[in-house]
GROMACS .gro file of C-alpha atoms in nm:
model
  465
    1MET     CA    1   0.078  -0.448   2.658
    2GLY     CA    2  -0.118  -0.302   2.361
    3LEU     CA    3  -0.164   0.060   2.273
    4ARG     CA    4  -0.517   0.197   2.315
    5ALA     CA    5  -0.613   0.220   1.954
    6TRP     CA    6  -0.715   0.515   1.783
    7ILE     CA    7  -0.508   0.824   1.737
    8SER     CA    8  -0.502   0.949   2.096
    9HIS     CA    9  -0.116   0.915   2.075
   10PRO     CA   10  -0.035   0.974   1.703
   11ALA     CA   11   0.341   1.007   1.756
   12VAL     CA   12   0.368   0.658   1.925
   13ILE     CA   13   0.544   0.419   1.696
   14LEU     CA   14   0.506   0.042   1.682
   15ALA     CA   15   0.590  -0.127   2.005
   16ALA     CA   16   0.397  -0.403   2.169
   17ALA     CA   17   0.103  -0.295   1.949
   18LEU     CA   18   0.049  -0.068   1.654
   19ALA     CA   19  -0.183   0.229   1.660
   20VAL     CA   20  -0.415   0.258   1.363
   21GLY     CA   21  -0.426   0.602   1.213
   22LEU     CA   22  -0.494   0.837   0.927
   23PRO     CA   23  -0.351   0.836   0.577
   24ALA     CA   24  -0.209   1.158   0.455
   25ALA     CA   25  -0.473   1.204   0.180
   26ALA     CA   26  -0.770   1.176   0.408
   27ALA     CA   27  -0.928   1.489   0.571
   28ASP     CA   28  -1.241   1.582   0.766
   29VAL     CA   29  -1.517   1.421   0.559
   30ARG     CA   30  -1.784   1.616   0.725
   31ILE     CA   31  -1.683   1.941   0.545
   32ALA     CA   32  -1.649   1.912   0.172
   33GLY     CA   33  -1.738   2.046  -0.159
   34ALA     CA   34  -1.611   2.134  -0.510
   35THR     CA   35  -1.690   2.459  -0.682
   36ALA     CA   36  -1.496   2.435  -1.013
   37VAL     CA   37  -1.293   2.200  -1.226
   38ALA     CA   38  -1.051   2.330  -1.483
   39TRP     CA   39  -0.781   2.194  -1.720
   40VAL     CA   40  -0.458   2.398  -1.754
   41PRO     CA   41  -0.213   2.273  -2.029
   42GLU     CA   42   0.160   2.312  -1.967
   43GLY     CA   43   0.322   2.168  -2.283
   44PRO     CA   44   0.349   1.791  -2.241
   45LEU     CA   45   0.244   1.828  -1.881
   46GLY     CA   46  -0.100   1.935  -1.775
   47ARG     CA   47  -0.293   2.014  -1.458
   48VAL     CA   48  -0.650   1.954  -1.350
   49LEU     CA   49  -0.737   2.204  -1.084
   50ILE     CA   50  -1.035   2.121  -0.852
   51ARG     CA   51  -1.144   2.415  -0.649
   52LEU     CA   52  -1.268   2.313  -0.310
   53ALA     CA   53  -1.519   2.479  -0.075
   54GLY     CA   54  -1.354   2.320   0.222
   55SER     CA   55  -1.170   2.017   0.349
   56VAL     CA   56  -1.235   1.701   0.140
   57ALA     CA   57  -1.159   1.335   0.156
   58TYR     CA   58  -1.027   1.218  -0.168
   59ARG     CA   59  -0.858   0.930  -0.349
   60THR     CA   60  -0.654   0.932  -0.669
   61LEU     CA   61  -0.610   0.614  -0.865
   62GLY     CA   62  -0.411   0.582  -1.197
   63THR     CA   63  -0.444   0.318  -1.464
   64HIS     CA   64  -0.310   0.286  -1.820
   65SER     CA   65  -0.615   0.465  -1.959
   66SER     CA   66  -0.728   0.715  -1.699
   67ILE     CA   67  -0.653   0.897  -1.375
   68THR     CA   68  -0.945   0.902  -1.140
   69VAL     CA   69  -1.007   1.144  -0.848
   70ASP     CA   70  -1.295   1.047  -0.611
   71LEU     CA   71  -1.423   1.328  -0.383
   72TRP     CA   72  -1.637   1.195  -0.091
   73GLN     CA   73  -1.909   1.416   0.058
   74ALA     CA   74  -1.881   1.634  -0.246
   75ARG     CA   75  -2.128   1.752  -0.517
   76TYR     CA   76  -2.059   1.882  -0.856
   77PRO     CA   77  -2.278   1.901  -1.175
   78PRO     CA   78  -2.171   1.659  -1.454
   79GLU     CA   79  -1.931   1.818  -1.704
   80VAL     CA   80  -1.707   1.723  -1.993
   81ILE     CA   81  -1.399   1.930  -2.065
   82PRO     CA   82  -1.246   1.841  -2.408
   83VAL     CA   83  -0.866   1.853  -2.445
   84PRO     CA   84  -0.821   1.839  -2.821
   85SER     CA   85  -0.452   1.880  -2.873
   86HIS     CA   86  -0.275   1.747  -2.561
   87PRO     CA   87  -0.041   1.447  -2.632
   88TYR     CA   88  -0.149   1.252  -2.321
   89VAL     CA   89  -0.491   1.377  -2.215
   90ARG     CA   90  -0.805   1.334  -2.420
   91GLN     CA   91  -1.074   1.489  -2.197
   92VAL     CA   92  -1.167   1.560  -1.834
   93GLN     CA   93  -1.502   1.424  -1.721
   94VAL     CA   94  -1.693   1.499  -1.396
   95ASP     CA   95  -1.972   1.280  -1.274
   96GLN     CA   96  -2.187   1.270  -0.962
   97MET     CA   97  -2.158   0.889  -0.888
   98THR     CA   98  -2.386   0.905  -0.573
   99PRO     CA   99  -2.535   1.188  -0.372
  100ASP     CA  100  -2.214   1.204  -0.175
  101LEU     CA  101  -1.938   1.108  -0.426
  102ALA     CA  102  -1.824   1.320  -0.711
  103ARG     CA  103  -1.579   1.166  -0.958
  104VAL     CA  104  -1.324   1.352  -1.184
  105ARG     CA  105  -1.178   1.123  -1.446
  106ILE     CA  106  -0.887   1.230  -1.667
  107HIS     CA  107  -0.902   1.016  -1.984
  108LEU     CA  108  -0.567   0.947  -2.129
  109ARG     CA  109  -0.459   0.902  -2.490
  110ARG     CA  110  -0.161   0.697  -2.375
  111PRO     CA  111  -0.022   0.582  -2.037
  112ALA     CA  112   0.099   0.863  -1.821
  113ARG     CA  113   0.194   0.921  -1.454
  114TYR     CA  114   0.074   1.177  -1.213
  115ARG     CA  115   0.113   1.359  -0.886
  116ALA     CA  116  -0.162   1.510  -0.668
  117TYR     CA  117  -0.122   1.785  -0.403
  118LEU     CA  118  -0.336   2.034  -0.211
  119MET     CA  119  -0.296   2.406  -0.237
  120SER     CA  120  -0.423   2.626   0.041
  121ASP     CA  121  -0.500   2.966  -0.112
  122PRO     CA  122  -0.755   2.914  -0.253
  123PRO     CA  123  -0.814   2.558  -0.143
  124THR     CA  124  -0.746   2.357  -0.454
  125LEU     CA  125  -0.664   1.992  -0.529
  126ALA     CA  126  -0.410   1.980  -0.822
  127VAL     CA  127  -0.353   1.671  -1.026
  128VAL     CA  128  -0.046   1.703  -1.248
  129VAL     CA  129  -0.031   1.470  -1.557
  130ILE     CA  130   0.332   1.369  -1.627
  131PRO     CA  131   0.470   1.191  -1.936
  132PRO     CA  132   0.670   0.883  -1.824
  133TRP     CA  133   0.989   1.023  -1.984
  134MET     CA  134   0.959   1.331  -1.764
  135ALA     CA  135   0.933   1.140  -1.437
  136THR     CA  136   1.305   1.071  -1.394
  137VAL     CA  137   1.481   1.120  -1.068
  138PRO     CA  138   1.857   1.130  -1.009
  139LEU     CA  139   2.010   0.869  -0.778
  140PRO     CA  140   2.241   0.945  -0.489
  141PRO     CA  141   2.565   0.735  -0.444
  142SER     CA  142   2.387   0.540  -0.162
  143VAL     CA  143   2.134   0.381  -0.416
  144ALA     CA  144   2.319   0.165  -0.669
  145TYR     CA  145   2.158  -0.031  -0.958
  146GLN     CA  146   2.302  -0.319  -1.149
  147ALA     CA  147   2.174  -0.551  -1.422
  148LEU     CA  148   2.338  -0.889  -1.458
  149ARG     CA  149   2.284  -1.229  -1.619
  150ALA     CA  150   2.250  -1.529  -1.383
  151ARG     CA  151   2.210  -1.903  -1.431
  152ALA     CA  152   1.868  -2.065  -1.377
  153GLY     CA  153   1.917  -2.439  -1.431
  154ARG     CA  154   2.049  -2.475  -1.787
  155ASP     CA  155   1.929  -2.135  -1.886
  156ALA     CA  156   2.023  -1.773  -1.808
  157VAL     CA  157   1.800  -1.491  -1.688
  158THR     CA  158   1.834  -1.111  -1.642
  159VAL     CA  159   1.852  -1.000  -1.277
  160HIS     CA  160   1.806  -0.645  -1.157
  161VAL     CA  161   1.979  -0.558  -0.835
  162LEU     CA  162   1.940  -0.243  -0.621
  163ARG     CA  163   2.167  -0.187  -0.322
  164VAL     CA  164   2.050   0.071  -0.071
  165ASP     CA  165   2.293   0.195   0.190
  166PRO     CA  166   2.115   0.235   0.527
  167HIS     CA  167   2.390   0.462   0.669
  168ASP     CA  168   2.274   0.756   0.438
  169PRO     CA  169   2.052   0.971   0.670
  170ALA     CA  170   1.909   1.147   0.366
  171ILE     CA  171   1.713   0.838   0.244
  172GLU     CA  172   1.447   0.603   0.382
  173VAL     CA  173   1.282   0.287   0.275
  174ARG     CA  174   0.903   0.246   0.331
  175PRO     CA  175   0.602   0.054   0.199
  176VAL     CA  176   0.325   0.253   0.027
  177LEU     CA  177  -0.027   0.154  -0.068
  178ALA     CA  178  -0.169   0.211  -0.409
  179ALA     CA  179  -0.401   0.512  -0.393
  180ASP     CA  180  -0.276   0.542  -0.027
  181MET     CA  181  -0.571   0.326   0.072
  182VAL     CA  182  -0.635  -0.046   0.095
  183SER     CA  183  -0.899  -0.045  -0.168
  184GLY     CA  184  -0.708   0.026  -0.479
  185ARG     CA  185  -0.435  -0.092  -0.734
  186GLU     CA  186  -0.174   0.115  -0.933
  187THR     CA  187   0.138   0.028  -1.117
  188THR     CA  188   0.469   0.035  -0.921
  189SER     CA  189   0.595   0.320  -1.151
  190ILE     CA  190   0.281   0.533  -1.080
  191ILE     CA  191   0.324   0.480  -0.704
  192ALA     CA  192   0.684   0.576  -0.735
  193THR     CA  193   0.614   0.886  -0.931
  194ARG     CA  194   0.347   1.003  -0.689
  195TYR     CA  195   0.614   0.993  -0.412
  196ARG     CA  196   0.914   1.112  -0.623
  197ALA     CA  197   1.071   0.785  -0.523
  198LEU     CA  198   1.438   0.725  -0.606
  199ALA     CA  199   1.359   0.360  -0.671
  200ALA     CA  200   1.085   0.104  -0.606
  201VAL     CA  201   0.985  -0.262  -0.634
  202ASN     CA  202   0.637  -0.407  -0.618
  203GLY     CA  203   0.514  -0.511  -0.274
  204GLY     CA  204   0.336  -0.813  -0.118
  205TYR     CA  205   0.050  -1.035  -0.220
  206PHE     CA  206  -0.298  -0.900  -0.255
  207ALA     CA  207  -0.650  -1.004  -0.351
  208GLY     CA  208  -0.934  -0.847  -0.549
  209PRO     CA  209  -0.933  -0.468  -0.582
  210GLY     CA  210  -0.605  -0.430  -0.380
  211MET     CA  211  -0.653  -0.589  -0.045
  212PRO     CA  212  -0.311  -0.676   0.116
  213LEU     CA  213  -0.256  -1.038   0.218
  214GLY     CA  214  -0.039  -1.015   0.521
  215MET     CA  215   0.116  -0.752   0.736
  216VAL     CA  216   0.141  -0.389   0.623
  217ALA     CA  217   0.242  -0.104   0.861
  218VAL     CA  218   0.286   0.254   0.750
  219ASP     CA  219   0.422   0.530   0.968
  220GLY     CA  220   0.383   0.317   1.279
  221GLN     CA  221   0.023   0.240   1.197
  222LEU     CA  222  -0.118  -0.104   1.140
  223VAL     CA  223  -0.289  -0.122   0.794
  224SER     CA  224  -0.324  -0.506   0.756
  225ALA     CA  225  -0.264  -0.770   1.017
  226PRO     CA  226   0.007  -1.038   0.976
  227LEU     CA  227  -0.075  -1.385   0.860
  228PRO     CA  228   0.041  -1.672   1.085
  229ARG     CA  229   0.399  -1.781   1.017
  230ARG     CA  230   0.444  -1.562   0.707
  231SER     CA  231   0.770  -1.375   0.661
  232VAL     CA  232   0.766  -0.995   0.710
  233LEU     CA  233   1.023  -0.721   0.622
  234ALA     CA  234   1.022  -0.499   0.930
  235LEU     CA  235   1.182  -0.160   0.945
  236PRO     CA  236   1.255  -0.061   1.299
  237ALA     CA  237   1.306   0.282   1.434
  238ARG     CA  238   1.662   0.190   1.526
  239GLY     CA  239   1.886  -0.075   1.387
  240ARG     CA  240   1.895  -0.263   1.066
  241PRO     CA  241   1.600  -0.404   0.872
  242MET     CA  242   1.486  -0.752   0.973
  243ILE     CA  243   1.292  -1.040   0.831
  244ARG     CA  244   1.078  -1.251   1.058
  245ASP     CA  245   0.720  -1.356   1.135
  246PHE     CA  246   0.477  -1.174   1.364
  247GLN     CA  247   0.160  -1.271   1.553
  248PHE     CA  248  -0.157  -1.069   1.587
  249ARG     CA  249  -0.409  -1.053   1.871
  250GLY     CA  250  -0.698  -0.808   1.870
  251ARG     CA  251  -0.979  -0.741   2.114
  252LEU     CA  252  -1.239  -0.479   2.191
  253VAL     CA  253  -1.282  -0.426   2.561
  254ALA     CA  254  -1.646  -0.338   2.605
  255ARG     CA  255  -1.648  -0.350   2.979
  256PRO     CA  256  -1.402  -0.472   3.248
  257ASP     CA  257  -1.547  -0.823   3.237
  258LEU     CA  258  -1.605  -0.845   2.858
  259ALA     CA  259  -1.352  -0.850   2.570
  260LEU     CA  260  -1.474  -0.924   2.221
  261PRO     CA  261  -1.239  -1.080   1.957
  262VAL     CA  262  -1.108  -0.858   1.675
  263THR     CA  263  -0.990  -1.092   1.399
  264ASP     CA  264  -0.930  -0.857   1.099
  265VAL     CA  265  -0.797  -0.516   1.022
  266ASN     CA  266  -0.922  -0.340   0.708
  267ARG     CA  267  -1.063  -0.652   0.553
  268PRO     CA  268  -1.400  -0.831   0.584
  269PRO     CA  269  -1.465  -1.009   0.906
  270ARG     CA  270  -1.431  -1.375   0.946
  271GLY     CA  271  -1.686  -1.586   1.127
  272GLY     CA  272  -1.684  -1.547   1.504
  273GLY     CA  273  -1.492  -1.215   1.506
  274ILE     CA  274  -1.502  -0.843   1.454
  275ALA     CA  275  -1.324  -0.647   1.177
  276VAL     CA  276  -1.205  -0.297   1.243
  277PHE     CA  277  -1.197  -0.052   0.951
  278THR     CA  278  -0.969   0.254   0.982
  279PRO     CA  279  -0.926   0.559   0.742
  280HIS     CA  280  -0.650   0.366   0.576
  281TYR     CA  281  -0.914   0.143   0.417
  282GLY     CA  282  -1.095   0.437   0.257
  283PRO     CA  283  -1.377   0.672   0.338
  284LEU     CA  284  -1.641   0.394   0.340
  285THR     CA  285  -1.651   0.035   0.473
  286PRO     CA  286  -1.772  -0.251   0.257
  287PRO     CA  287  -2.143  -0.328   0.297
  288ALA     CA  288  -2.208  -0.424   0.661
  289GLY     CA  289  -2.496  -0.615   0.805
  290LEU     CA  290  -2.421  -0.443   1.143
  291ALA     CA  291  -2.149  -0.197   1.243
  292ALA     CA  292  -2.048   0.033   1.525
  293VAL     CA  293  -1.891   0.375   1.470
  294VAL     CA  294  -1.641   0.467   1.744
  295ARG     CA  295  -1.484   0.809   1.793
  296HIS     CA  296  -1.260   0.900   2.081
  297ASP     CA  297  -1.318   0.564   2.235
  298ILE     CA  298  -1.700   0.629   2.245
  299VAL     CA  299  -1.958   0.430   2.050
  300GLU     CA  300  -2.155   0.686   1.847
  301ARG     CA  301  -2.412   0.476   1.659
  302LEU     CA  302  -2.488   0.123   1.526
  303PRO     CA  303  -2.555   0.159   1.147
  304SER     CA  304  -2.571  -0.092   0.865
  305GLY     CA  305  -2.473  -0.081   0.491
  306ARG     CA  306  -2.166   0.112   0.373
  307VAL     CA  307  -2.052   0.324   0.673
  308LEU     CA  308  -1.851   0.641   0.659
  309ILE     CA  309  -1.521   0.588   0.855
  310PRO     CA  310  -1.458   0.884   1.086
  311ARG     CA  311  -1.123   1.056   1.070
  312ASP     CA  312  -1.080   1.036   1.441
  313GLY     CA  313  -1.220   0.693   1.491
  314TYR     CA  314  -1.292   0.357   1.341
  315VAL     CA  315  -1.576   0.134   1.238
  316LEU     CA  316  -1.636  -0.221   1.375
  317VAL     CA  317  -1.812  -0.460   1.132
  318VAL     CA  318  -1.948  -0.820   1.191
  319ASN     CA  319  -2.112  -1.080   0.963
  320ALA     CA  320  -2.488  -1.109   0.993
  321LEU     CA  321  -2.453  -1.430   1.192
  322ASP     CA  322  -2.217  -1.257   1.437
  323ALA     CA  323  -2.451  -0.962   1.510
  324PRO     CA  324  -2.474  -1.064   1.874
  325LEU     CA  325  -2.118  -0.962   1.918
  326LEU     CA  326  -2.204  -0.605   1.868
  327ALA     CA  327  -2.528  -0.631   2.065
  328HIS     CA  328  -2.307  -0.570   2.375
  329LEU     CA  329  -2.253  -0.209   2.261
  330ARG     CA  330  -2.472   0.094   2.307
  331PRO     CA  331  -2.437   0.454   2.189
  332GLY     CA  332  -2.240   0.660   2.444
  333GLN     CA  333  -2.055   0.351   2.575
  334ARG     CA  334  -1.679   0.378   2.624
  335VAL     CA  335  -1.469   0.101   2.469
  336VAL     CA  336  -1.097   0.031   2.424
  337LEU     CA  337  -0.955  -0.113   2.091
  338ASP     CA  338  -0.648  -0.323   2.179
  339LEU     CA  339  -0.451  -0.444   1.870
  340GLN     CA  340  -0.128  -0.631   1.953
  341VAL     CA  341   0.148  -0.735   1.719
  342THR     CA  342   0.422  -0.946   1.874
  343PRO     CA  343   0.718  -0.975   1.930
  344ASP     CA  344   0.761  -0.640   2.104
  345LEU     CA  345   0.970  -0.449   1.845
  346GLU     CA  346   0.984  -0.076   1.769
  347VAL     CA  347   0.881  -0.115   1.401
  348VAL     CA  348   0.779   0.199   1.207
  349ALA     CA  349   0.702   0.020   0.876
  350ALA     CA  350   0.651  -0.341   0.761
  351LEU     CA  351   0.560  -0.533   0.453
  352GLY     CA  352   0.451  -0.901   0.445
  353GLY     CA  353   0.547  -1.150   0.174
  354GLY     CA  354   0.701  -1.486   0.195
  355PRO     CA  355   0.838  -1.743   0.198
  356ARG     CA  356   1.172  -1.677   0.364
  357LEU     CA  357   1.460  -1.739   0.120
  358VAL     CA  358   1.777  -1.695   0.335
  359LYS     CA  359   1.844  -1.730   0.708
  360ASP     CA  360   2.183  -1.651   0.873
  361GLY     CA  361   2.340  -1.643   0.528
  362GLN     CA  362   2.218  -1.986   0.427
  363VAL     CA  363   1.947  -2.091   0.185
  364SER     CA  364   1.628  -2.162   0.380
  365VAL     CA  365   1.292  -2.185   0.210
  366PRO     CA  366   1.033  -2.310   0.469
  367TYR     CA  367   0.739  -2.276   0.226
  368MET     CA  368   0.535  -2.554   0.386
  369TRP     CA  369   0.573  -2.394   0.737
  370GLU     CA  370   0.461  -2.062   0.588
  371GLN     CA  371   0.172  -2.244   0.406
  372PHE     CA  372   0.270  -2.179   0.044
  373SER     CA  373   0.194  -2.435  -0.227
  374PRO     CA  374   0.478  -2.644  -0.388
  375ALA     CA  375   0.376  -2.507  -0.726
  376LEU     CA  376   0.463  -2.149  -0.620
  377VAL     CA  377   0.814  -2.268  -0.519
  378GLN     CA  378   0.902  -2.508  -0.798
  379ARG     CA  379   0.795  -2.336  -1.116
  380ARG     CA  380   1.014  -2.082  -1.286
  381ALA     CA  381   0.859  -1.731  -1.291
  382PRO     CA  382   0.940  -1.371  -1.265
  383ARG     CA  383   1.032  -1.289  -0.905
  384THR     CA  384   1.088  -1.004  -0.668
  385ALA     CA  385   1.287  -1.040  -0.345
  386VAL     CA  386   1.422  -0.831  -0.063
  387GLY     CA  387   1.731  -0.906   0.147
  388VAL     CA  388   1.950  -0.764   0.411
  389THR     CA  389   2.331  -0.803   0.415
  390SER     CA  390   2.556  -0.841   0.723
  391ALA     CA  391   2.632  -0.472   0.693
  392GLY     CA  392   2.266  -0.379   0.692
  393THR     CA  393   2.258  -0.290   0.321
  394LEU     CA  394   1.915  -0.354   0.173
  395LEU     CA  395   1.896  -0.565  -0.148
  396LEU     CA  396   1.594  -0.517  -0.379
  397VAL     CA  397   1.591  -0.778  -0.662
  398THR     CA  398   1.374  -0.861  -0.952
  399VAL     CA  399   1.425  -1.149  -1.197
  400ASP     CA  400   1.279  -1.140  -1.548
  401GLY     CA  401   1.079  -1.433  -1.673
  402ARG     CA  402   0.829  -1.588  -1.919
  403GLY     CA  403   1.000  -1.513  -2.240
  404ARG     CA  404   1.258  -1.659  -2.479
  405ARG     CA  405   1.533  -1.460  -2.316
  406HIS     CA  406   1.413  -1.484  -1.963
  407THR     CA  407   1.319  -1.814  -1.801
  408GLY     CA  408   1.253  -1.685  -1.449
  409MET     CA  409   1.361  -1.874  -1.138
  410THR     CA  410   1.227  -2.114  -0.888
  411LEU     CA  411   1.224  -1.998  -0.533
  412PHE     CA  412   1.522  -2.222  -0.446
  413GLU     CA  413   1.718  -2.061  -0.738
  414LEU     CA  414   1.618  -1.727  -0.616
  415ALA     CA  415   1.732  -1.815  -0.264
  416GLU     CA  416   2.073  -1.922  -0.395
  417LEU     CA  417   2.095  -1.596  -0.593
  418MET     CA  418   2.019  -1.382  -0.283
  419ALA     CA  419   2.273  -1.569  -0.085
  420ARG     CA  420   2.543  -1.509  -0.354
  421LEU     CA  421   2.452  -1.144  -0.362
  422GLY     CA  422   2.544  -1.130   0.003
  423ALA     CA  423   2.204  -1.144   0.180
  424ARG     CA  424   2.218  -1.250   0.545
  425GLU     CA  425   1.839  -1.258   0.548
  426ALA     CA  426   1.604  -1.256   0.250
  427MET     CA  427   1.241  -1.323   0.159
  428ASN     CA  428   1.017  -1.341  -0.148
  429LEU     CA  429   0.768  -1.076  -0.242
  430ASP     CA  430   0.489  -1.098  -0.504
  431GLY     CA  431   0.611  -1.206  -0.836
  432GLY     CA  432   0.481  -1.312  -1.176
  433GLY     CA  433   0.319  -1.026  -1.370
  434SER     CA  434   0.357  -0.810  -1.056
  435ALA     CA  435   0.734  -0.820  -1.059
  436THR     CA  436   0.855  -0.470  -1.132
  437MET     CA  437   1.159  -0.254  -1.051
  438VAL     CA  438   1.170   0.121  -1.101
  439VAL     CA  439   1.501   0.305  -1.081
  440GLY     CA  440   1.523   0.682  -1.114
  441GLY     CA  441   1.165   0.687  -1.241
  442ARG     CA  442   1.232   0.435  -1.520
  443VAL     CA  443   1.102   0.072  -1.531
  444VAL     CA  444   1.427  -0.123  -1.575
  445ASN     CA  445   1.294  -0.485  -1.579
  446ASP     CA  446   1.086  -0.661  -1.843
  447PRO     CA  447   0.728  -0.705  -1.700
  448SER     CA  448   0.608  -1.045  -1.815
  449ASP     CA  449   0.264  -0.916  -1.913
  450GLY     CA  450   0.418  -0.678  -2.165
  451VAL     CA  451   0.295  -0.388  -1.959
  452GLU     CA  452   0.310  -0.320  -1.587
  453ARG     CA  453   0.050  -0.499  -1.379
  454PRO     CA  454  -0.133  -0.286  -1.120
  455VAL     CA  455  -0.049  -0.388  -0.761
  456ALA     CA  456  -0.167  -0.312  -0.414
  457SER     CA  457   0.159  -0.186  -0.258
  458ALA     CA  458   0.517  -0.100  -0.340
  459LEU     CA  459   0.842  -0.079  -0.147
  460LEU     CA  460   0.993   0.267  -0.211
  461VAL     CA  461   1.331   0.425  -0.161
  462LEU     CA  462   1.265   0.793  -0.073
  463ARG     CA  463   1.459   1.110   0.004
  464ARG     CA  464   1.374   1.219   0.352
  465ASN     CA  465   1.188   1.554   0.373
   0.00000   0.00000   0.00000
């Protein structure tokens, strides 16, 4: 059976279905405001302090040239704060992008990382600008890094291997979204710094501004639905990590004799179905021809355009041709959102990728079954993979490529490598220019673009709080 979706039971973990829920950065968007923005230098560090009049929904997003803070339902007069002598920050600029969206942009002289946190007295959002050389983190014995040279055909390539001991109760492995929302991209090192991660690799495939392609679950909440047949790294509440495929079935029960198909989670709807947008997507939906706002299982209204996603609810969206699907709904009507992911496993986090590389200790690359092209499999390229040994140790691996010293690997060569490293199960993650490994706060591989490519998600190794 599926859980009744929204956050009526926020402590329930993934079982027969996943409850959709609230990302940590989001807050009550109905009460917001900013009263002051200030720059506070601290040597090579620096802080931007945004004084708040109340709770605020916000998103932070870092690039090579700037750090952006978007404040929804907030108003603040335009302002430019020069920073003439700081080695990393050039200026801080505030703009009112729309009547409801204020944007604070920290313009950088050179790439930097950052952390953002809320202070309560007085209510303040602080953004700390951190030079990359100061973002180091010491590793415990349970997280071991090794660089080695491996054969790839007639050539050799540098391989970066991270072994994570799952028996250490002080650490955990979890996927994290860039900007903590679906609609954003950041580099793996920025994501790692935001979470003070011990180590990290880039995550799964994505499209456009950062929309995951495949299953993502965070803290027992479904962020993106699985794709048919595609391999998924699943992290259960008990037991070792596993790699397998999952199936998705969603429906909206409008009345006892009527269930409407839900085909997408936090992505635009396909023809003939309804998409559900949760706070994990961001404060606003994409433009919608027709939508339904639901809070506490009650339909509140049927708007159009870009719709504010309530903290304690969700928004249903259909294409214009499928408007009759939502014609069954009326304000005040009680509905039940039923999102099911099978098989029935107690999974607290998951990250989709593919194809599989190793099964039961043997090379197995069913790329056609998982609907990947032969070109992806056969060409040599930078790669990222994740594996699980018979002892439950997690293997995170990146392979350098696209250079005179680094030829990259085909997926079959990568599968053979993972089997030699001891993987009982293994799968491919996003590769090419996305392939990145961060260890102790430092990028240890050689990104093929010359600089890190912004990605939609990362797999982090964290200290437990």
